Amino acid sequence: MTTKQFDIIVIGAGPGGYIAAIRAAQLGFSVACVDEWKNAKGGPAPGGTCTNVGCIPSKALLQSSEHYEQAGHHFADHGIGLKDLTIDVAKMLDRKDNVVKQNNDGILYLFKKNKITFFHGRASFAAAKDGLYEIKVVGAADEVVCAKDIIIATGSNARALPGAPFDEVNILSNDGALNIGAVPQKLGLIGAGVIGLEMGSVWRRLGAQVTVLEGLPTFLGLVDEQIAKEAKKAFDKQGLKIELGVKVGEIKSGKKGVSVAYANAKGEAQTLEVDKLIISIGRVANTIGLNAEVVGLKLDERGAIVVDDDCKTNLPNVWAVGDVVRGPMLAHKAEEEGVTVAERIAGQHPHVNFNTVPWVIYTSPEIAWVGQTEQQLKAQGRAYKAGTFPFLANGRARALGDTTGMVKMLADAVTDEILGVHIVGPQASELIAECVMAMEFRASSEDIARICHAHPSLSESTKEAALAVEKRTLNF
Ligand code: FAD
Ligand code: NAI
């Protein structure tokens, strides 16, 4: 074994890790990045959960299934007739795999471009001595590498339900949920969170009868209540069956599918019989195989790596970012932390503003938000003003044929500073960017109201919501 020395070793090449590696290389450090993800042929597949079994493949399937839904149910409104509409699931999955591969290859290219040494294998702490950390890599070739600074970005794994391990045939994690070979007649999901809604939408659009069992009595508790209510109405209309306040009991998997015993919100015993069951009840930080004990790396009671606001762990020069630490499990949050850590190692002083990390749920309608919800402001006792504008009154939304939902803006009652923006409706994922920028610049609702927005555009609804804060909408 040889020992190669770098300034920085990044463990994990998901969005947290590969972005940290690139930023560190830009800053002039010699950087190695180790990632163990394998593609179907056993080769490297950098990009982590996000690229391989998360953000990217789920959005590819959401796009394919939305096209199918549009063709089947909405093209006729435009005078477009179609006969014998079919869905070739194998082709749809192939396309998705191809999109994933383009992203894997893109990251390998970026590593080369930025002169980052990539190791394909599992990294674990071997020792800490003389101000350096030794990292053992087990993979294509076994290596020991060392560096002064280590950035851990090992991500997260799907949380299983006790007694119902993932077999990825009948009981599916996000991995299996993205690879169902034929549209199931009946699909069950446990957990009406982000994955439950996105994956439930994909397979419902393709023709499955979908039932989502959610433990909490409220729908999307993190989301602004008014927005969550509006979204629920739309999902109900689409036929996505969501049962709230259930208590899941025994899950049995057999040749004919899966049966889930549960008590409904009234406490009545029920059984859900489905062909496939997706369990999407959150994710757990992944430190498996890191050998954290060897160096005394501190984990919390949930297994996440303990870090301070700057992503520093309890060990000098060991940092951790992304899903493996506290905070929302989002790719862009991981990326921001990765950049921040690289810059901190270089002696700079950046920080991540958690209040302006946007959230998007890529269903139809899309749900997107940034900042505080109305219920949070009420709980804080903060005086606020609210303005809403429905897409129903937006010309572009009417032309698109998609008028579900609204933009809602919350601003401080005294200073008018924007405190939160919540959107349910078409292209909410894109519309939220303006709101994030406004909040990052500490804009007032009046600032947005005074900005010229192109006509006709969905973004005019954001301007109108800002006008609504002062009760002076122009088009509603
Ligand atoms: P990961 O992406 O999990 O990457 C960690 C990497 O580290 C992996 O490649 C893993 O193989 C590697 N690794 C782990 N341990 C070791 C080791 N010891 N040695 C070597 N390598 C190791 N977020 C969004 O913002 N938008 C979305 O639309 C979105 N959609 C999602 C859809 C699904 C179905 C799922 C499951 C997640 C989605 N997410 C989304 C969340 C997003 O994927 C994660 O927040 C993000 O991937 C976290 O990035 P990360 O770099 O922290 O970890
Ligand atoms: P989640 O936290 O979004 O939702 C889990 C849901 O399961 C919650 O509503 C919870 O109340 C429910 N639940 C938990 N235990 C349960 C039980 N025993 N019985 C019934 N219901 C139960 O987690 P999810 O959907 O697994 O996604 C994990 C994370 O991945 C998300 O929190 C998000 O950070 C990330 N993600 C982000 C996406 C995006 O940004 N568009 C898309 C998909 C995932």
Coordinates of C-alpha atoms and ligand atoms in Angstrom, one line a residue:
M1 CA 0.0 0.0 0.0
T2 CA 1.2 3.5 -0.8
T3 CA 0.2 6.6 1.2
K4 CA -0.7 9.6 -0.9
Q5 CA -1.0 13.0 0.8
F6 CA -3.5 15.7 -0.1
D7 CA -4.5 19.0 1.5
I8 CA -8.1 17.9 1.7
I9 CA -9.9 14.5 1.4
V10 CA -13.6 14.6 0.8
I11 CA -15.5 11.4 1.7
G12 CA -18.6 11.1 -0.4
A13 CA -19.3 12.6 -3.9
G14 CA -23.0 13.5 -3.5
P15 CA -23.9 17.2 -3.9
G16 CA -22.3 18.1 -0.5
G17 CA -19.0 16.3 -1.3
Y18 CA -18.4 16.8 -5.0
I19 CA -19.2 20.5 -4.7
A20 CA -17.0 20.9 -1.7
A21 CA -14.2 19.2 -3.7
I22 CA -14.6 21.5 -6.6
R23 CA -14.7 24.7 -4.5
A24 CA -11.6 23.5 -2.6
A25 CA -9.7 22.8 -5.8
Q26 CA -10.7 26.2 -7.1
L27 CA -9.1 27.7 -4.0
G28 CA -5.8 26.0 -4.8
F29 CA -5.9 23.0 -2.5
S30 CA -4.8 19.5 -3.6
V31 CA -8.0 17.5 -3.2
A32 CA -9.0 13.8 -3.3
C33 CA -12.6 12.7 -3.2
V34 CA -13.6 9.1 -2.3
D35 CA -17.0 7.7 -3.2
E36 CA -18.2 4.1 -3.2
W37 CA -21.4 4.3 -5.3
K38 CA -21.4 1.7 -8.1
N39 CA -23.4 1.8 -11.4
A40 CA -25.0 -1.3 -12.8
K41 CA -21.7 -2.4 -14.3
G42 CA -19.8 -1.9 -11.0
G43 CA -18.1 1.3 -12.2
P44 CA -18.1 4.7 -10.4
A45 CA -21.3 6.6 -10.2
P46 CA -20.5 9.9 -8.3
G47 CA -23.4 12.2 -7.4
G48 CA -24.7 10.3 -4.4
T49 CA -28.3 9.8 -3.5
C50 CA -29.3 13.0 -5.4
T51 CA -27.9 11.9 -8.7
N52 CA -28.5 8.1 -8.5
V53 CA -31.7 7.5 -6.5
G54 CA -33.0 10.9 -5.5
C55 CA -33.5 14.4 -7.0
I56 CA -32.4 13.6 -10.6
P57 CA -34.1 10.3 -11.4
S58 CA -37.3 11.3 -9.5
K59 CA -37.6 14.5 -11.6
A60 CA -37.0 12.5 -14.8
L61 CA -39.9 10.2 -13.9
L62 CA -42.1 13.1 -12.8
Q63 CA -41.5 14.7 -16.2
S64 CA -42.3 11.5 -18.1
S65 CA -45.4 10.8 -16.1
E66 CA -46.6 14.4 -16.4
H67 CA -46.3 14.2 -20.1
Y68 CA -48.4 11.0 -20.0
E69 CA -51.0 12.7 -17.8
Q70 CA -51.1 15.8 -20.0
A71 CA -51.5 13.6 -23.2
G72 CA -54.2 11.5 -21.6
H73 CA -56.2 14.1 -19.8
H74 CA -55.4 17.7 -21.0
F75 CA -54.3 17.6 -24.7
A76 CA -57.9 17.4 -25.7
D77 CA -58.6 20.8 -24.2
H78 CA -56.1 22.2 -26.8
G79 CA -57.9 20.4 -29.6
I80 CA -55.2 17.8 -29.8
G81 CA -56.6 14.3 -30.3
L82 CA -54.6 11.2 -29.6
K83 CA -55.5 7.6 -30.2
D84 CA -54.1 4.5 -28.4
L85 CA -52.0 6.3 -25.9
T86 CA -49.5 3.9 -24.3
I87 CA -46.8 4.0 -21.8
D88 CA -43.6 2.0 -22.3
V89 CA -42.3 1.8 -18.7
A90 CA -39.0 0.1 -19.7
K91 CA -38.2 3.0 -22.1
M92 CA -39.2 5.5 -19.5
L93 CA -36.9 3.9 -16.9
D94 CA -34.1 3.7 -19.6
R95 CA -34.4 7.4 -20.2
K96 CA -34.2 8.0 -16.5
D97 CA -31.1 5.9 -16.2
N98 CA -29.6 7.8 -19.1
V99 CA -30.3 11.1 -17.4
V100 CA -28.6 9.7 -14.3
K101 CA -25.6 8.6 -16.3
Q102 CA -25.2 12.0 -17.9
N103 CA -25.0 13.5 -14.5
N104 CA -22.5 10.8 -13.2
D105 CA -20.3 11.4 -16.3
G106 CA -20.6 15.2 -15.8
I107 CA -19.2 14.9 -12.3
L108 CA -16.3 12.7 -13.4
Y109 CA -15.5 15.3 -16.0
L110 CA -15.6 18.1 -13.4
F111 CA -13.2 16.1 -11.2
K112 CA -10.8 15.9 -14.1
K113 CA -11.2 19.5 -15.1
N114 CA -10.5 20.7 -11.5
K115 CA -7.6 18.2 -11.1
I116 CA -9.4 16.4 -8.2
T117 CA -8.1 12.8 -7.6
F118 CA -11.1 10.5 -7.5
F119 CA -11.0 7.2 -5.6
H120 CA -13.8 4.7 -6.2
G121 CA -14.3 2.8 -3.0
R122 CA -15.3 3.0 0.7
A123 CA -13.3 5.4 2.9
S124 CA -12.8 4.8 6.6
F125 CA -10.7 6.5 9.2
A126 CA -7.5 4.5 9.9
A127 CA -5.6 6.8 12.2
A128 CA -4.8 10.4 13.2
K129 CA -1.2 11.2 13.7
D130 CA 1.2 14.1 13.2
G131 CA -1.6 16.5 12.3
L132 CA -2.8 14.3 9.5
Y133 CA -5.7 11.9 9.2
E134 CA -5.1 8.6 7.5
I135 CA -8.0 7.4 5.4
K136 CA -8.2 3.8 4.2
V137 CA -9.9 3.3 0.8
V138 CA -11.2 -0.1 0.0
G139 CA -12.4 -0.5 -3.6
A140 CA -11.0 -0.9 -7.1
A141 CA -7.6 -0.6 -5.6
D142 CA -6.8 -0.5 -1.9
E143 CA -5.1 2.7 -0.8
V144 CA -4.2 4.7 2.2
V145 CA -4.4 8.4 1.7
C146 CA -3.9 11.2 4.2
A147 CA -4.7 14.9 4.6
K148 CA -4.8 17.6 7.1
D149 CA -8.5 18.4 6.5
I150 CA -11.2 15.9 6.0
I151 CA -14.7 16.8 4.8
I152 CA -17.3 14.1 5.5
A153 CA -20.3 14.1 3.1
T154 CA -21.6 10.5 3.5
G155 CA -25.3 11.4 3.1
S156 CA -28.3 9.4 4.3
N157 CA -30.2 6.2 3.8
A158 CA -33.9 5.5 3.7
R159 CA -35.4 4.7 7.1
A160 CA -37.0 1.3 7.3
L161 CA -40.1 0.4 9.4
P162 CA -39.3 -2.3 12.0
G163 CA -40.5 -5.7 10.8
A164 CA -40.6 -4.6 7.2
P165 CA -37.1 -4.5 5.7
F166 CA -36.7 -3.2 2.2
D167 CA -36.5 -6.1 -0.3
E168 CA -36.8 -3.7 -3.3
V169 CA -39.2 -6.1 -4.9
N170 CA -42.4 -5.7 -2.9
I171 CA -41.3 -3.4 -0.1
L172 CA -39.5 -0.5 -1.7
S173 CA -37.2 2.3 -0.5
N174 CA -36.7 5.4 -2.8
D175 CA -34.3 3.1 -4.8
G176 CA -36.9 0.5 -5.7
A177 CA -39.6 3.2 -6.1
L178 CA -37.7 4.6 -9.0
N179 CA -37.4 1.2 -10.7
I180 CA -40.8 -0.4 -10.7
G181 CA -40.8 -2.4 -14.0
A182 CA -44.5 -2.2 -14.7
V183 CA -47.2 0.0 -13.5
P184 CA -48.7 -1.7 -10.4
Q185 CA -52.4 -1.9 -10.2
K186 CA -52.4 -1.0 -6.5
L187 CA -49.6 0.9 -4.9
G188 CA -49.3 1.8 -1.2
L189 CA -47.0 4.3 0.4
I190 CA -46.3 4.9 4.0
G191 CA -45.5 8.5 4.7
A192 CA -47.1 11.5 3.0
G193 CA -43.9 13.5 3.0
V194 CA -41.9 14.7 0.1
I195 CA -41.0 11.3 -1.4
G196 CA -44.5 9.9 -0.7
L197 CA -46.1 12.7 -2.7
E198 CA -43.6 12.8 -5.5
M199 CA -43.4 9.0 -6.0
G200 CA -47.2 8.6 -5.4
S201 CA -47.8 11.2 -8.1
V202 CA -45.5 9.4 -10.7
W203 CA -47.2 6.1 -10.4
R204 CA -50.8 7.5 -10.0
R205 CA -50.3 9.5 -13.3
L206 CA -49.2 6.2 -15.0
G207 CA -52.4 4.5 -13.9
A208 CA -51.8 2.9 -10.4
Q209 CA -54.4 3.2 -7.7
V210 CA -52.4 4.9 -5.0
T211 CA -53.0 5.0 -1.3
V212 CA -50.7 7.0 1.0
L213 CA -50.9 6.3 4.8
E214 CA -49.6 9.1 6.9
G215 CA -49.1 8.9 10.7
L216 CA -49.6 12.5 11.5
P217 CA -53.1 14.0 11.7
T218 CA -52.1 17.0 9.6
F219 CA -51.1 17.1 6.0
L220 CA -47.6 18.5 5.3
G221 CA -47.1 19.9 8.7
L222 CA -44.0 21.8 7.7
V223 CA -45.8 23.7 5.0
D224 CA -47.9 26.9 5.4
E225 CA -51.4 25.6 6.4
Q226 CA -53.3 27.5 3.7
I227 CA -50.9 26.2 1.0
A228 CA -51.0 22.6 2.3
K229 CA -54.8 22.8 2.3
E230 CA -54.9 24.0 -1.3
A231 CA -52.4 21.2 -2.3
K232 CA -54.4 18.6 -0.6
K233 CA -57.5 19.7 -2.5
A234 CA -55.7 19.3 -5.8
F235 CA -54.3 15.8 -4.8
D236 CA -57.8 14.7 -3.7
K237 CA -59.2 15.8 -7.1
Q238 CA -56.5 13.8 -8.9
G239 CA -57.4 10.7 -7.0
L240 CA -54.3 10.4 -4.9
K241 CA -55.8 8.9 -1.8
I242 CA -54.1 10.2 1.4
E243 CA -55.2 8.9 4.8
L244 CA -54.0 11.0 7.7
G245 CA -53.6 10.1 11.4
V246 CA -53.1 6.3 10.8
K247 CA -51.2 3.9 13.0
V248 CA -49.4 1.3 10.9
G249 CA -49.3 -2.2 12.3
E250 CA -48.1 -5.5 10.8
I251 CA -46.8 -5.5 7.2
K252 CA -46.9 -8.9 5.4
S253 CA -45.2 -9.4 2.1
G254 CA -45.9 -12.5 -0.1
K255 CA -46.1 -13.7 -3.6
K256 CA -49.3 -11.8 -4.2
G257 CA -48.1 -8.5 -2.9
V258 CA -48.1 -6.7 0.4
S259 CA -50.8 -6.3 3.1
V260 CA -50.6 -3.5 5.6
A261 CA -52.6 -3.6 8.8
Y262 CA -53.4 -0.2 10.2
A263 CA -55.7 1.7 12.4
N264 CA -57.4 4.7 10.7
A265 CA -57.8 8.1 12.4
K266 CA -60.9 6.8 14.2
G267 CA -59.0 3.9 15.6
E268 CA -60.7 1.4 13.3
A269 CA -58.7 -1.7 12.2
Q270 CA -58.1 -1.6 8.4
T271 CA -56.0 -3.6 5.9
L272 CA -54.5 -2.2 2.8
E273 CA -53.7 -4.8 0.1
V274 CA -51.3 -3.6 -2.6
D275 CA -49.0 -5.0 -5.3
K276 CA -46.0 -2.8 -4.1
L277 CA -45.4 -0.8 -1.0
I278 CA -43.1 2.2 -0.8
I279 CA -41.9 3.2 2.6
S280 CA -41.0 6.9 2.7
I281 CA -40.9 7.9 6.4
G282 CA -37.7 9.9 6.4
R283 CA -34.0 9.2 6.1
V284 CA -31.2 8.5 8.6
A285 CA -27.7 9.9 8.5
N286 CA -25.2 7.5 7.0
T287 CA -21.9 6.9 8.9
I288 CA -21.8 3.2 8.2
G289 CA -18.3 2.0 7.6
L290 CA -16.6 5.3 8.4
N291 CA -14.9 3.9 11.4
A292 CA -15.8 7.1 13.3
E293 CA -14.8 5.5 16.7
V294 CA -11.1 5.2 15.7
V295 CA -10.7 8.9 15.8
G296 CA -13.4 9.7 18.3
L297 CA -15.8 11.5 15.9
K298 CA -18.9 12.5 17.8
L299 CA -22.3 11.4 16.6
D300 CA -25.7 12.4 18.1
E301 CA -28.4 10.1 19.4
R302 CA -29.8 9.7 15.8
G303 CA -26.4 8.8 14.4
A304 CA -25.8 12.2 12.7
I305 CA -22.4 13.8 12.9
V306 CA -22.4 16.6 15.5
V307 CA -21.3 19.9 13.9
D308 CA -21.5 23.6 14.9
D309 CA -22.9 26.4 12.7
D310 CA -19.7 26.2 10.6
C311 CA -19.9 22.5 10.0
K312 CA -17.0 21.8 12.3
T313 CA -17.1 18.4 14.1
N314 CA -15.6 17.8 17.5
L315 CA -12.2 16.9 15.8
P316 CA -9.8 19.5 14.6
N317 CA -9.8 19.9 10.8
V318 CA -12.7 17.4 10.4
W319 CA -15.8 18.9 8.8
A320 CA -19.1 17.4 7.9
V321 CA -21.8 18.6 5.5
G322 CA -25.2 17.6 3.9
D323 CA -27.6 14.9 5.0
V324 CA -25.1 13.4 7.5
V325 CA -25.5 16.5 9.7
R326 CA -28.4 18.5 11.2
G327 CA -30.7 20.6 9.1
P328 CA -32.9 19.9 6.1
M329 CA -32.0 17.0 3.9
L330 CA -31.8 18.9 0.7
A331 CA -29.2 18.8 -2.1
H332 CA -28.8 22.6 -2.3
K333 CA -28.4 22.8 1.4
A334 CA -25.6 20.2 1.2
E335 CA -24.0 22.1 -1.7
E336 CA -24.1 25.4 0.2
E337 CA -22.4 23.8 3.2
G338 CA -19.8 22.2 0.9
V339 CA -18.8 25.5 -0.5
T340 CA -18.8 27.1 2.9
V341 CA -16.5 24.5 4.4
A342 CA -14.0 24.7 1.5
E343 CA -13.9 28.5 1.9
R344 CA -13.5 28.3 5.7
I345 CA -10.6 25.9 5.3
A346 CA -9.1 28.7 3.0
G347 CA -9.6 31.2 5.9
Q348 CA -12.7 32.9 4.5
H349 CA -15.8 33.5 6.6
P350 CA -18.9 32.5 4.7
H351 CA -22.1 31.1 6.3
V352 CA -25.3 29.4 5.2
N353 CA -28.5 31.3 5.9
F354 CA -30.9 28.5 6.8
N355 CA -33.8 30.9 6.8
T356 CA -33.4 31.4 3.0
V357 CA -33.0 27.7 2.0
P358 CA -35.9 27.1 -0.3
W359 CA -38.0 23.9 -0.3
V360 CA -39.7 22.5 -3.4
I361 CA -42.1 19.5 -3.8
Y362 CA -42.2 18.7 -7.5
T363 CA -45.8 17.4 -7.6
S364 CA -48.4 18.9 -9.8
P365 CA -49.2 21.5 -8.6
E366 CA -45.7 22.2 -7.4
I367 CA -45.3 23.4 -3.8
A368 CA -42.4 25.8 -2.9
W369 CA -41.6 28.0 0.0
V370 CA -38.9 30.0 1.7
G371 CA -38.8 31.6 5.2
Q372 CA -41.5 31.5 7.8
T373 CA -45.0 30.0 7.6
E374 CA -48.0 31.9 8.9
Q375 CA -48.3 29.4 11.8
Q376 CA -44.6 29.9 12.7
L377 CA -45.1 33.7 12.8
K378 CA -48.2 33.3 15.0
A379 CA -46.3 31.0 17.4
Q380 CA -43.6 33.6 17.6
G381 CA -46.1 36.3 18.3
R382 CA -44.7 38.4 15.4
A383 CA -47.0 41.0 13.9
Y384 CA -47.2 40.3 10.1
K385 CA -49.2 41.2 7.0
A386 CA -50.3 38.6 4.5
G387 CA -51.0 38.9 0.8
T388 CA -52.3 36.2 -1.5
F389 CA -52.9 36.1 -5.3
P390 CA -54.5 33.1 -7.0
F391 CA -53.2 31.8 -10.3
L392 CA -56.8 31.8 -11.5
A393 CA -56.4 35.5 -12.0
N394 CA -53.1 35.3 -13.9
G395 CA -53.2 35.5 -17.7
R396 CA -50.2 33.2 -18.3
A397 CA -51.6 30.5 -16.0
R398 CA -54.9 30.7 -17.9
A399 CA -53.1 30.4 -21.2
L400 CA -51.1 27.4 -19.9
G401 CA -54.3 25.8 -18.7
D402 CA -53.0 25.5 -15.2
T403 CA -54.7 27.8 -12.7
T404 CA -54.5 25.8 -9.5
G405 CA -53.0 27.5 -6.4
M406 CA -51.7 30.8 -5.3
V407 CA -48.7 32.8 -4.2
K408 CA -48.8 33.9 -0.6
M409 CA -46.4 36.5 0.8
L410 CA -45.9 37.3 4.5
A411 CA -44.2 40.6 5.6
D412 CA -43.4 42.2 8.9
A413 CA -46.3 44.5 10.0
V414 CA -44.0 47.3 10.8
T415 CA -40.9 47.2 8.6
D416 CA -42.6 45.4 5.6
E417 CA -39.6 43.0 5.4
I418 CA -40.6 39.8 3.6
L419 CA -40.6 37.0 6.2
G420 CA -41.8 34.1 4.0
V421 CA -43.2 33.3 0.6
H422 CA -45.4 30.2 -0.1
I423 CA -46.4 29.0 -3.5
V424 CA -48.6 26.2 -4.7
G425 CA -49.1 26.1 -8.4
P426 CA -47.5 25.9 -11.8
Q427 CA -43.7 26.3 -11.8
A428 CA -43.5 27.1 -8.2
S429 CA -40.0 25.6 -8.2
E430 CA -38.8 28.4 -10.5
L431 CA -40.9 31.2 -9.0
I432 CA -39.5 30.7 -5.6
A433 CA -36.0 31.8 -6.8
E434 CA -37.1 35.5 -7.0
C435 CA -38.5 35.2 -3.4
V436 CA -35.3 33.7 -2.1
M437 CA -33.3 36.5 -3.6
A438 CA -35.6 39.1 -2.2
M439 CA -35.3 37.6 1.3
E440 CA -31.5 37.3 1.0
F441 CA -31.4 41.0 0.1
R442 CA -33.9 41.7 3.0
A443 CA -36.4 43.2 0.5
S444 CA -39.7 44.6 1.6
S445 CA -43.0 43.5 0.0
E446 CA -43.1 47.0 -1.5
D447 CA -39.8 46.4 -3.3
I448 CA -41.3 43.4 -5.1
A449 CA -44.5 45.3 -5.8
R450 CA -42.5 48.1 -7.5
I451 CA -40.4 45.8 -9.7
C452 CA -41.5 45.4 -13.3
H453 CA -42.4 41.8 -14.0
A454 CA -42.8 40.5 -17.6
H455 CA -46.3 40.1 -19.0
P456 CA -47.8 37.6 -19.4
S457 CA -45.8 35.6 -16.9
L458 CA -46.5 33.5 -13.8
S459 CA -44.1 35.8 -11.9
E460 CA -46.7 38.5 -12.1
S461 CA -48.5 36.5 -9.4
T462 CA -45.6 37.1 -7.1
K463 CA -45.8 40.9 -7.7
E464 CA -49.5 40.7 -7.2
A465 CA -49.1 38.8 -3.9
A466 CA -46.7 41.6 -2.8
L467 CA -49.4 44.2 -3.8
A468 CA -51.9 42.1 -1.9
V469 CA -49.9 42.6 1.3
E470 CA -51.1 46.3 1.1
K471 CA -54.5 45.2 -0.2
R472 CA -53.9 46.8 -3.6
T473 CA -53.9 43.9 -6.2
L474 CA -54.5 45.2 -9.7
N475 CA -55.9 42.0 -11.3
F476 CA -57.9 40.5 -8.5
Ligands
FAD1 P1 -25.6 11.9 -0.7 O1 -26.1 12.5 -1.9 O2 -26.4 10.8 0.0 O3 -24.1 11.4 -1.1 C1 -23.3 10.7 -0.2 C2 -22.3 9.9 -1.0 O4 -21.4 9.4 -0.1 C3 -22.9 8.7 -1.7 O5 -22.5 8.6 -3.0 C4 -22.4 7.5 -0.9 O6 -22.1 6.3 -1.7 C5 -21.0 8.0 -0.4 N1 -20.5 7.4 0.8 C6 -21.1 7.2 2.0 N2 -20.3 6.6 2.9 C7 -19.1 6.5 2.2 C8 -17.8 6.0 2.6 N3 -17.6 5.5 3.8 N4 -16.9 6.0 1.7 C9 -17.1 6.4 0.4 N5 -18.2 6.9 0.0 C10 -19.2 7.0 0.9 N6 -33.2 17.1 -2.5 C11 -33.4 18.3 -3.1 O7 -32.9 19.3 -2.8 N7 -34.3 18.3 -4.2 C12 -34.9 17.2 -4.6 O8 -35.6 17.3 -5.6 C13 -34.7 16.0 -4.0 N8 -35.3 14.9 -4.4 C14 -35.0 13.7 -3.7 C15 -35.7 12.6 -4.1 C16 -35.5 11.4 -3.4 C17 -36.2 10.1 -3.9 C18 -34.6 11.3 -2.4 C19 -34.3 10.0 -1.6 C20 -33.9 12.4 -2.0 C21 -34.1 13.7 -2.6 N9 -33.5 14.8 -2.2 C22 -33.8 16.0 -2.9 C23 -32.5 14.9 -1.1 C24 -31.1 14.8 -1.6 O9 -30.9 13.7 -2.4 C25 -30.1 14.8 -0.5 O10 -30.4 15.9 0.4 C26 -28.7 15.0 -1.0 O11 -28.4 13.9 -1.9 C27 -27.7 15.0 0.1 O12 -26.4 15.1 -0.4 P2 -25.1 14.6 0.4 O13 -24.0 15.0 -0.4 O14 -25.2 15.0 1.8 O15 -25.3 13.0 0.4
NAI2 P1 -40.3 13.3 5.0 O1 -39.8 13.6 6.3 O2 -40.5 14.3 3.9 O3 -41.8 12.6 5.2 C1 -41.9 11.5 6.0 C2 -43.4 11.3 6.3 O4 -43.6 10.1 6.9 C3 -43.8 12.4 7.4 O5 -45.0 13.0 6.9 C4 -44.0 11.6 8.6 O6 -45.0 12.1 9.5 C5 -44.4 10.2 8.1 N1 -44.2 9.1 8.9 C6 -43.0 8.9 9.7 N2 -43.1 7.7 10.3 C7 -44.3 7.2 10.0 C8 -45.0 5.9 10.3 N3 -44.5 5.0 11.1 N4 -46.2 5.7 9.8 C9 -46.8 6.6 8.9 N5 -46.2 7.8 8.6 C10 -45.0 8.1 9.1 O7 -39.4 12.1 4.4 P2 -39.3 11.4 3.0 O8 -40.5 11.6 2.2 O9 -38.9 10.0 3.3 O10 -38.1 12.1 2.3 C11 -36.9 12.2 3.0 C12 -36.2 13.5 2.8 O11 -35.7 13.5 1.5 C13 -37.1 14.7 2.8 O12 -37.4 15.1 4.1 C14 -36.4 15.7 2.0 O13 -35.5 16.3 2.8 C15 -35.7 14.8 1.0 N6 -36.4 14.9 -0.3 C16 -36.5 16.1 -0.9 C17 -37.2 16.2 -2.0 C18 -37.4 17.6 -2.6 O14 -36.7 18.5 -2.2 N7 -38.2 17.8 -3.6 C19 -37.9 15.1 -2.7 C20 -37.7 13.9 -1.9 C21 -37.0 13.8 -0.8

